[in-house]
mmCIF file of C-alpha atoms in Angstrom:
data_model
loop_
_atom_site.group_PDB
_atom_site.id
_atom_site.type_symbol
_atom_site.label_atom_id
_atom_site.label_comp_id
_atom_site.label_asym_id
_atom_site.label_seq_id
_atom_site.Cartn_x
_atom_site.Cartn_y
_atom_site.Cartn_z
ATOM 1 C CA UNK A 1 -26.802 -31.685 -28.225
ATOM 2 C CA UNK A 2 -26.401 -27.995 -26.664
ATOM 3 C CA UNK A 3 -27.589 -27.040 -23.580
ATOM 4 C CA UNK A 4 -31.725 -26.543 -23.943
ATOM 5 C CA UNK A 5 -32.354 -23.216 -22.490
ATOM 6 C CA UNK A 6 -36.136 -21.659 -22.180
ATOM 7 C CA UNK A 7 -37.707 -18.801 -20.737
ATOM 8 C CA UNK A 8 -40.415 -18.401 -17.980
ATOM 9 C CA UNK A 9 -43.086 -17.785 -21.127
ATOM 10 C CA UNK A 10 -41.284 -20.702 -23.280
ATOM 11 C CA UNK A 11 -41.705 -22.821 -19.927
ATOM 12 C CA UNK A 12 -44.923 -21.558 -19.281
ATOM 13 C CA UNK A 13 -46.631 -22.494 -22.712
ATOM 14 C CA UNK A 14 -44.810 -25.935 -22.554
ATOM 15 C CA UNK A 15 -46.514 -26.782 -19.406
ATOM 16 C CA UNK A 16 -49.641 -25.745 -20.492
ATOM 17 C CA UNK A 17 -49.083 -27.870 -23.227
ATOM 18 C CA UNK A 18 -48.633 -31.287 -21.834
ATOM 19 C CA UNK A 19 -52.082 -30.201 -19.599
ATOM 20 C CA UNK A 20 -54.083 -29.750 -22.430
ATOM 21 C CA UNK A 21 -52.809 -33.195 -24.346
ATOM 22 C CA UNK A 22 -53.520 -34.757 -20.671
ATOM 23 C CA UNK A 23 -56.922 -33.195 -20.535
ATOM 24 C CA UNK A 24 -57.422 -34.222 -24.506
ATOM 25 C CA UNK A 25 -56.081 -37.700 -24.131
ATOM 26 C CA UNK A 26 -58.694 -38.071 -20.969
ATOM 27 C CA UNK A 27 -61.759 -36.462 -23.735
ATOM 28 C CA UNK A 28 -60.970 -38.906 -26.397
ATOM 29 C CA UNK A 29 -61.480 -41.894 -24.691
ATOM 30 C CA UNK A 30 -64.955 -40.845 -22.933
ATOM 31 C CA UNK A 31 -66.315 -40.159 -26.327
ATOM 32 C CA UNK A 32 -64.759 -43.609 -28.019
ATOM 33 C CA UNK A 33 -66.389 -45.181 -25.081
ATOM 34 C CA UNK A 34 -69.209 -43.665 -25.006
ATOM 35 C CA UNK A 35 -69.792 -44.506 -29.093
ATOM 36 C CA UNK A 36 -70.792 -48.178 -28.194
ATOM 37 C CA UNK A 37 -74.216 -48.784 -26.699
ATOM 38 C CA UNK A 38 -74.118 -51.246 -23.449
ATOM 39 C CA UNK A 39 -77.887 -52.905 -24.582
ATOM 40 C CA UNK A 40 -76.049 -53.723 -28.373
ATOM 41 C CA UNK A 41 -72.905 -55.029 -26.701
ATOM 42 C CA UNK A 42 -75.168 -57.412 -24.468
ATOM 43 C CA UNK A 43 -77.326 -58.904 -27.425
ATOM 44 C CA UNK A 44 -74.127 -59.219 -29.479
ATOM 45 C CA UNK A 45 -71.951 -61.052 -26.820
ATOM 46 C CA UNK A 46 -75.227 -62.941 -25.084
ATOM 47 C CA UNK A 47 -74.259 -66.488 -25.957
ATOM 48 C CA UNK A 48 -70.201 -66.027 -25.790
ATOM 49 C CA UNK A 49 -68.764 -68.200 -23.779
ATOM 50 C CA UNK A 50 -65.271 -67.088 -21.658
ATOM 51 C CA UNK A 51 -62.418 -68.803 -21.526
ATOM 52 C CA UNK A 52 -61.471 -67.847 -17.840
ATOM 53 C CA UNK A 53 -63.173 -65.177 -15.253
ATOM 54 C CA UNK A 54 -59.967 -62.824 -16.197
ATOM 55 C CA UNK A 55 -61.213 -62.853 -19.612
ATOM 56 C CA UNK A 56 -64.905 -61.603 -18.166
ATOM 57 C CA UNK A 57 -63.379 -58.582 -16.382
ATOM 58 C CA UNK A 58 -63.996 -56.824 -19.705
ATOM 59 C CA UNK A 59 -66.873 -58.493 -20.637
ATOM 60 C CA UNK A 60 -67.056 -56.394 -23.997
ATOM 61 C CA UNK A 61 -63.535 -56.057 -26.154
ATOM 62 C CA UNK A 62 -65.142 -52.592 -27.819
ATOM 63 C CA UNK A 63 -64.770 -50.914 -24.374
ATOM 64 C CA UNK A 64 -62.184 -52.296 -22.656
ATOM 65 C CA UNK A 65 -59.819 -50.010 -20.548
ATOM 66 C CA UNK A 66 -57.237 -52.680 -19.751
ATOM 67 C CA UNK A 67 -55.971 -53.559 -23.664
ATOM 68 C CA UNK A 68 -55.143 -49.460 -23.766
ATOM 69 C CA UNK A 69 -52.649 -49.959 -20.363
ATOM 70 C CA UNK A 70 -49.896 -50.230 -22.178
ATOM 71 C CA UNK A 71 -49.744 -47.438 -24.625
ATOM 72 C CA UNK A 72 -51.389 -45.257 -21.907
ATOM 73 C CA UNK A 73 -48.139 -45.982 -19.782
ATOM 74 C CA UNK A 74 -45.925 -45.107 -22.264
ATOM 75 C CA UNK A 75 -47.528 -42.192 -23.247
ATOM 76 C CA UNK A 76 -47.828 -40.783 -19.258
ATOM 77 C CA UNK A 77 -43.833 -42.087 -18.716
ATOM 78 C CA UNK A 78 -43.430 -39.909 -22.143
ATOM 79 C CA UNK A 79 -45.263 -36.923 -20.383
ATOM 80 C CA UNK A 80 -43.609 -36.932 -16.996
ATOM 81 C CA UNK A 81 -39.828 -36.520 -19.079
ATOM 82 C CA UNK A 82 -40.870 -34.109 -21.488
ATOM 83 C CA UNK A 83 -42.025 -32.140 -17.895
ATOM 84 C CA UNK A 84 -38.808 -32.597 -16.109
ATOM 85 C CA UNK A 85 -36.953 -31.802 -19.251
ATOM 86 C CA UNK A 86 -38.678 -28.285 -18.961
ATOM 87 C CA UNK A 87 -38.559 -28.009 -15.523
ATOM 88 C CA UNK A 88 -34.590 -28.524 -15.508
ATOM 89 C CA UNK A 89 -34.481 -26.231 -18.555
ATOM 90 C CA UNK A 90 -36.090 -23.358 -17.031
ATOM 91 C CA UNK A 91 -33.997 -20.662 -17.152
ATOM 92 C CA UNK A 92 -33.401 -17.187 -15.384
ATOM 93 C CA UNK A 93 -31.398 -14.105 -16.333
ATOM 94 C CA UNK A 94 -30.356 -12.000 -13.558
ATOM 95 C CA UNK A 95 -30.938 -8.397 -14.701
ATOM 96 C CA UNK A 96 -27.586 -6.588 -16.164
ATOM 97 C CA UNK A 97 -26.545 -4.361 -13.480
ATOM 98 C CA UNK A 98 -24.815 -0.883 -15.156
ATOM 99 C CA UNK A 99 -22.174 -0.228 -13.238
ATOM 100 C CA UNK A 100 -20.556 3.423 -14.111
ATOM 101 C CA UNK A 101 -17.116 3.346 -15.084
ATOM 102 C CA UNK A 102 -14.528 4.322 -12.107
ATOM 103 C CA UNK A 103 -17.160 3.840 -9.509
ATOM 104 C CA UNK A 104 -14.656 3.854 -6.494
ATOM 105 C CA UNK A 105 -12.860 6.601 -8.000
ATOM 106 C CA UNK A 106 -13.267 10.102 -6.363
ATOM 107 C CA UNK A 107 -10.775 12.816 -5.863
ATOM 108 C CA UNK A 108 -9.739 12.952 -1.825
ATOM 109 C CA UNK A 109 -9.121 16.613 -1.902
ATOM 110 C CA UNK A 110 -12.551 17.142 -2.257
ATOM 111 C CA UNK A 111 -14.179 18.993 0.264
ATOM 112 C CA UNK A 112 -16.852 17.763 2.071
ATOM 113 C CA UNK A 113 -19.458 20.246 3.239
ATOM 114 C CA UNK A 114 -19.974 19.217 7.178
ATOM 115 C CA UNK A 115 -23.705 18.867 8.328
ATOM 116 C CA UNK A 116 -25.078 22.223 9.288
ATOM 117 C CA UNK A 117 -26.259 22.633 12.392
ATOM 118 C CA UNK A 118 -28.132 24.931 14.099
ATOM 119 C CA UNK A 119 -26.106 28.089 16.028
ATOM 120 C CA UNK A 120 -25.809 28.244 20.063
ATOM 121 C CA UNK A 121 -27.897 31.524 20.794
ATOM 122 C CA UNK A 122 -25.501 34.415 21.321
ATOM 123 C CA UNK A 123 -24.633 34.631 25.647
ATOM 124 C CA UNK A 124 -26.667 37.380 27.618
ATOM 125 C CA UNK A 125 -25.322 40.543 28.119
ATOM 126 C CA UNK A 126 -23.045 41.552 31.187
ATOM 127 C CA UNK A 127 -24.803 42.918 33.953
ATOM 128 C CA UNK A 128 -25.210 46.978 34.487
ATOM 129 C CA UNK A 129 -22.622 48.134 37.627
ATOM 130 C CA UNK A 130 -23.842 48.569 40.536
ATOM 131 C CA UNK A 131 -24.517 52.059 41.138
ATOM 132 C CA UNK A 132 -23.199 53.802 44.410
ATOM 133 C CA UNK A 133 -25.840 56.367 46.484
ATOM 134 C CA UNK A 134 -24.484 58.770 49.214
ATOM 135 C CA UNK A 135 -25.818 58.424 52.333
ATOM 136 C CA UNK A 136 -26.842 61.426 54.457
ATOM 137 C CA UNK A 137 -24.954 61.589 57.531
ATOM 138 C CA UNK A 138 -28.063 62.413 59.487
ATOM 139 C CA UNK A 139 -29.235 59.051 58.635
ATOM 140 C CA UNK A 140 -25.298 57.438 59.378
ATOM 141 C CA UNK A 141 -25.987 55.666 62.900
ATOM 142 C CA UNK A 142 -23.372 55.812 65.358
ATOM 143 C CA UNK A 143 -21.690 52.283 66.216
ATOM 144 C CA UNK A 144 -22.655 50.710 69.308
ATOM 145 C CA UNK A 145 -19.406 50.659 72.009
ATOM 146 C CA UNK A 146 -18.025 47.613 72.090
ATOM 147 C CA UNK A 147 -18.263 45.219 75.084
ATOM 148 C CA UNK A 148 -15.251 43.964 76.930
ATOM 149 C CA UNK A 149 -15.775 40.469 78.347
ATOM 150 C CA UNK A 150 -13.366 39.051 81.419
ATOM 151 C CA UNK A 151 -11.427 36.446 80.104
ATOM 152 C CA UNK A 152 -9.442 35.882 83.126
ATOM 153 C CA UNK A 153 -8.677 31.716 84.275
ATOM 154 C CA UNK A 154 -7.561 30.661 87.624
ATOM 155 C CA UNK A 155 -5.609 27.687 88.182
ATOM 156 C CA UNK A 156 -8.115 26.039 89.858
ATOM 157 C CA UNK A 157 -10.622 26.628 86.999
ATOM 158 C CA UNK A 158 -11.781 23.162 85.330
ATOM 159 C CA UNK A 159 -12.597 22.458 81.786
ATOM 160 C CA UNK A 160 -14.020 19.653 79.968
ATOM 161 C CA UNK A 161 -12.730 18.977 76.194
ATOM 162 C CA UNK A 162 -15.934 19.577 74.009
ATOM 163 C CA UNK A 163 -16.316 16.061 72.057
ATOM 164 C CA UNK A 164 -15.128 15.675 68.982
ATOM 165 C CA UNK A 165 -17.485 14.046 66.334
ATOM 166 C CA UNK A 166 -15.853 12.312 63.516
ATOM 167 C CA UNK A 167 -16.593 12.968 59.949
ATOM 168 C CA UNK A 168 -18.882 11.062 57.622
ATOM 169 C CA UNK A 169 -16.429 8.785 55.523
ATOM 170 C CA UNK A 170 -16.146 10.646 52.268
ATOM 171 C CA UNK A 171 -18.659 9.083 49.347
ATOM 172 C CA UNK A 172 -16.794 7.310 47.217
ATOM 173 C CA UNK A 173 -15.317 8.771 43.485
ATOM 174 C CA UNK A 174 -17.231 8.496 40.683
ATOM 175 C CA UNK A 175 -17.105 5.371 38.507
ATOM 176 C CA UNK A 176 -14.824 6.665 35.348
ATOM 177 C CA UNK A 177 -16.751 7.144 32.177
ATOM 178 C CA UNK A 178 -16.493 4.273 29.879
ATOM 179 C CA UNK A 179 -13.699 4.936 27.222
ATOM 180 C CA UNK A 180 -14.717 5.769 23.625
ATOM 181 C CA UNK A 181 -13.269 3.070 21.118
ATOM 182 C CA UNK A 182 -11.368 4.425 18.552
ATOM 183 C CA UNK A 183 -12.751 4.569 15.202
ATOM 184 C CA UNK A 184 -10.158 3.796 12.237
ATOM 185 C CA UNK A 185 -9.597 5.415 8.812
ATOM 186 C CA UNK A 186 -7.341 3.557 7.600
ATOM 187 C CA UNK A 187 -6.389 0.238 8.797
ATOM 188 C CA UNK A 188 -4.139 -2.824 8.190
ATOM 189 C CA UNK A 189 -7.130 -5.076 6.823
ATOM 190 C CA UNK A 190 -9.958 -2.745 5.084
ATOM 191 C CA UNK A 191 -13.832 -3.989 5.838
ATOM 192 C CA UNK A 192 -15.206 -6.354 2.926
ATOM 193 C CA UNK A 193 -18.689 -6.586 1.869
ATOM 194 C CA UNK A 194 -20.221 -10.020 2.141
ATOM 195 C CA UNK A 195 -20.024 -12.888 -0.219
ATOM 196 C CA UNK A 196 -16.338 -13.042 -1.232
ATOM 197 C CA UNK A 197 -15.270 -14.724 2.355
ATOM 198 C CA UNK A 198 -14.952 -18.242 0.660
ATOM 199 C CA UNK A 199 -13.382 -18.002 -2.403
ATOM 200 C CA UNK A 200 -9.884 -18.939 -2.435
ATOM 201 C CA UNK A 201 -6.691 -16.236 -2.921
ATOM 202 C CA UNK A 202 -4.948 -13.684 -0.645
ATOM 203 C CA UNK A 203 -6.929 -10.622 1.258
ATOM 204 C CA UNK A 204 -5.958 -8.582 -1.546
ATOM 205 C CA UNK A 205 -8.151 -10.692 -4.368
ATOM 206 C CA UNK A 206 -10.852 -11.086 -1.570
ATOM 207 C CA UNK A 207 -10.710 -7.150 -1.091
ATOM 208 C CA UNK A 208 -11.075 -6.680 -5.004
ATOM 209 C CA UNK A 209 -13.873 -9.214 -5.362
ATOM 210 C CA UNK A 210 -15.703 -7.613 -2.169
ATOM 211 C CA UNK A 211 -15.431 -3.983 -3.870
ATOM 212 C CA UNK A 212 -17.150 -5.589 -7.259
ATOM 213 C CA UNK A 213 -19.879 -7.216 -5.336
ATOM 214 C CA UNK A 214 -20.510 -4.123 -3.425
ATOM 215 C CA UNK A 215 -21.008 -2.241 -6.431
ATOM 216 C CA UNK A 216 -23.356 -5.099 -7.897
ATOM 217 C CA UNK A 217 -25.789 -4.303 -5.035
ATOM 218 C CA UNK A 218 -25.344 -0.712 -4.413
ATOM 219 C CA UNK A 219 -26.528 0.090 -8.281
ATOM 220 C CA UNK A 220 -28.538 -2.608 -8.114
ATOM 221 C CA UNK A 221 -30.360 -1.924 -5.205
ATOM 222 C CA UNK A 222 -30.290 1.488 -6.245
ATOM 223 C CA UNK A 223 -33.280 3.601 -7.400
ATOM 224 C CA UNK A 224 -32.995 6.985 -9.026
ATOM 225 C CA UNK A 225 -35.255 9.278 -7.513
ATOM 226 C CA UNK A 226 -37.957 10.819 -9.981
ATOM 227 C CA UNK A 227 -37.474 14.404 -9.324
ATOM 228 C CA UNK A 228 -33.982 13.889 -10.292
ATOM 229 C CA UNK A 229 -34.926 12.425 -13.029
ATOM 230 C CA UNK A 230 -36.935 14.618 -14.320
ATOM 231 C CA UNK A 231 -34.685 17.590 -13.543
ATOM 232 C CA UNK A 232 -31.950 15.719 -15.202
ATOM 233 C CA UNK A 233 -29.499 15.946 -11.871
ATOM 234 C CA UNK A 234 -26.715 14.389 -12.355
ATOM 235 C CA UNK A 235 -23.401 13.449 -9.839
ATOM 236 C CA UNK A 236 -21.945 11.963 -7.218
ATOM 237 C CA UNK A 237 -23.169 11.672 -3.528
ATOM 238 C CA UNK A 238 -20.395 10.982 -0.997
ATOM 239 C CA UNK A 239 -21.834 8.389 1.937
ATOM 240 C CA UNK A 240 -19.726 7.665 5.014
ATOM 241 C CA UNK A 241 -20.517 4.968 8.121
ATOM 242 C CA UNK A 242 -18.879 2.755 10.436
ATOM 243 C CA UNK A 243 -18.165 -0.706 10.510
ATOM 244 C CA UNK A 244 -18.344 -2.043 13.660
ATOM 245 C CA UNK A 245 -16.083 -5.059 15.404
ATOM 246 C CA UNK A 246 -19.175 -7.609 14.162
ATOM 247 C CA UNK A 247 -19.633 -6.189 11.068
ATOM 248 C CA UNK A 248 -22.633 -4.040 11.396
ATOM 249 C CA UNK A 249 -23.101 -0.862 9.470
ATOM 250 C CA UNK A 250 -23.868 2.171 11.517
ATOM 251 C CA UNK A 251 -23.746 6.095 11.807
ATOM 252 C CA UNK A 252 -24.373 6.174 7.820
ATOM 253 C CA UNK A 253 -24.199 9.794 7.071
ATOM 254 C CA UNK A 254 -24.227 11.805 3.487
ATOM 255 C CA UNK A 255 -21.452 13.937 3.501
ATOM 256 C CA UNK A 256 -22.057 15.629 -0.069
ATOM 257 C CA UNK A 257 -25.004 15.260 -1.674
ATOM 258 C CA UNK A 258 -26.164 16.514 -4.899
ATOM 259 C CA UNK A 259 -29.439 16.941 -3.986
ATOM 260 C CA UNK A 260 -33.305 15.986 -5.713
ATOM 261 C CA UNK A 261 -33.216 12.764 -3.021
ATOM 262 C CA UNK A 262 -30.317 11.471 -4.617
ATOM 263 C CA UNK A 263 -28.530 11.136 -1.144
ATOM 264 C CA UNK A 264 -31.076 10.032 0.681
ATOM 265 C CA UNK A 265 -31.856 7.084 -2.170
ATOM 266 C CA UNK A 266 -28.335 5.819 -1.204
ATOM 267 C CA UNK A 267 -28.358 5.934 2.204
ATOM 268 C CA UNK A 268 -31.534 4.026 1.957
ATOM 269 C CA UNK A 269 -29.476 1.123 0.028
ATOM 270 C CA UNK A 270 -26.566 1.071 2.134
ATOM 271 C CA UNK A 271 -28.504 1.236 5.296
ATOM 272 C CA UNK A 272 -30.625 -1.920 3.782
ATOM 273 C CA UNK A 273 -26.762 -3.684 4.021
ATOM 274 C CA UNK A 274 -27.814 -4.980 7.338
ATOM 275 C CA UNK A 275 -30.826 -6.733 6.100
ATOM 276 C CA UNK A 276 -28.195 -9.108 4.048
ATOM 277 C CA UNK A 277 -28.183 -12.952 5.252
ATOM 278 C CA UNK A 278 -24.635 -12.070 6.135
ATOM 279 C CA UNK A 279 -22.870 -9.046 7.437
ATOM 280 C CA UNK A 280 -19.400 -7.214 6.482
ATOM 281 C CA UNK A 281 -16.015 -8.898 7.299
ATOM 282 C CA UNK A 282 -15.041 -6.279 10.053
ATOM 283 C CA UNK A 283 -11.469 -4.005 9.543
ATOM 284 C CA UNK A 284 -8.616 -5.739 11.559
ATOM 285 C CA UNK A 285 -5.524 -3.712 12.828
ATOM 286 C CA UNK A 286 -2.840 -5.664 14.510
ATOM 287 C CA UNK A 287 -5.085 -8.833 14.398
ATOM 288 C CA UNK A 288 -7.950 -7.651 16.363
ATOM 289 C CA UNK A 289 -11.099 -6.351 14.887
ATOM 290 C CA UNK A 290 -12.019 -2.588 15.119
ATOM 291 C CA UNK A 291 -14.709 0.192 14.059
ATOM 292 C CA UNK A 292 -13.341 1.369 10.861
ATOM 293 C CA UNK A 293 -14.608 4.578 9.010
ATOM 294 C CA UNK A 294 -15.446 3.794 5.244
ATOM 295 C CA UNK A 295 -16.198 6.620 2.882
ATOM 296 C CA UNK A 296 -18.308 5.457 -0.512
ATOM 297 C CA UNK A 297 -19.095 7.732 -3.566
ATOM 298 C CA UNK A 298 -22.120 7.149 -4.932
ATOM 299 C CA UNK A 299 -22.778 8.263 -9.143
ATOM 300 C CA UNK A 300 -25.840 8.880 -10.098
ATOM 301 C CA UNK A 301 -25.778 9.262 -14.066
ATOM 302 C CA UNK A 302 -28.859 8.953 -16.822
ATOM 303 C CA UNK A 303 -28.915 7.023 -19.381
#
């Protein structure tokens, strides 16, 4: 017997099955109950006599509950496997993810069109020279003489050294800014997305695997933005961030975009890479894990 396989509507209507032949099963025995009058059943069973008190529990065969135990046991036992059957049978489909062919692939000669940013303000201009006025030489006043002052010292003349204050210790250097860490391009042991960590095989397989489950959530995750849509814009968008020592994703930047939102729509997914229940496996370069720059091309194409 093959695998049984059913939808959410196949499992659906097969639940709601076994409720209504609950609910009818429950129906049909109030009204073949209810058939039998309780004042005929007395003045047909008046002068029986009982074999033992268990006998009297039901003191009327026509409605008693207790000779239906059996097949009602069977039939619920029946109903509670025929639900976990379903319930084990349920079956989901992830959603086929259309991945475009040569994803990864991008031509590194391309060049990318830096951010713009906005122009320092041109610098002031020089100032004018100063300009030179002649001076009338009735208005030229003439120098005081100067004043000759005795600065004549006898040997028996007596002078005190003038104290000498020392200096205020000089304040201490400044503390030396904190050095920038270096941020990688290319390193001996490339960043990996999540989820490949545990398979068996060398870094290499593990780096391959990583790149296809990358691409399964980038297109996705990835939603193509109406107005490019509609426009029929078509392309690639050129991301770039950082990978940091614990494997966060920061500093993600679009580097060429193609425009209609289409960059923005993929920053928006690979920013969302943080929200994952686990982050990246960070670059490594001789054993110790670094910031590592990580340029992804993004193709956006209608179908």
């Amino acid at each position: 017997m093959g695998d049984l396989e059913l939808t959410s509507a196949a499992t659906a209507v097969s639940i709601l099955a076994l409720v209504v032949l609950c609910i009818g099963v429950i129906f049909l025995f109030r009204n073949m109950f209810k058939k039998h009058d309780n004042n005929s059943l007395t003045e047909k069973y008046k002068d029986h006599k009982w074999s033992s008190p268990l006998d009297a529990r039901a003191k009327y065969p026509e409605v008693d509950a207790f000779a239906w135990t059996r097949p009602l046991f069977l039939m619920g036992l029946a109903i509670a496997v025929a639900a976990a059957l379903v319930a084990f049978s349920w079956t989901t489909y992830d959603k086929a993810v259309n991945i475009p062919d040569g994803a990864l692939d991008w031509d590194e000669e391309i060049e990318i069109e830096p951010p713009r940013t906005a122009e320092p303000p041109p610098p002031p201009p020089p100032p004018p020279p100063p300009i030179i006025e002649e001076v009338p030489e009735e208005e030229i006043e003439e120098e005081d003489e100067p004043i000759f002052e005795d600065m004549t010292v006898d040997e028996d003349d007596v002078f005190e050294p003038e104290p000498v204050v020392e200096a205020p210790p000089p304040p201490p250097p400044p503390p030396p800014p904190p050095a920038e860490e270096e941020i990688f391009k290319v390193v001996e042991q490339m960043p990996r997305f999540p989820g490949c960590e545990d398979i068996g095989g060398t870094d290499k397989e593990k780096e391959e695997c990583a790149k296809e489950k990358m691409l399964q959530y980038i297109y996705k995750n990835l939603k193509y933005p109406a107005i490019a849509r509609e426009n029929g814009v078509e392309g690639m968008a050129v991301l770039q961030f950082v990978v940091s020592e614990k494997g966060v994703v920061t500093d993600v930047k679009v580097v060429r975009d193609i425009g209609a939102g289409c960059g923005d729509a993929a920053q928006k997914v690979v920013e969302a890479m943080n929200n994952l229940p686990q982050k990246w496996t960070p670059g490594r370069q001789r054993g110790r894990p670094v910031k590592v720059l990580y340029t992804l091309p993004v193709k956006f194409r209608l179908e």
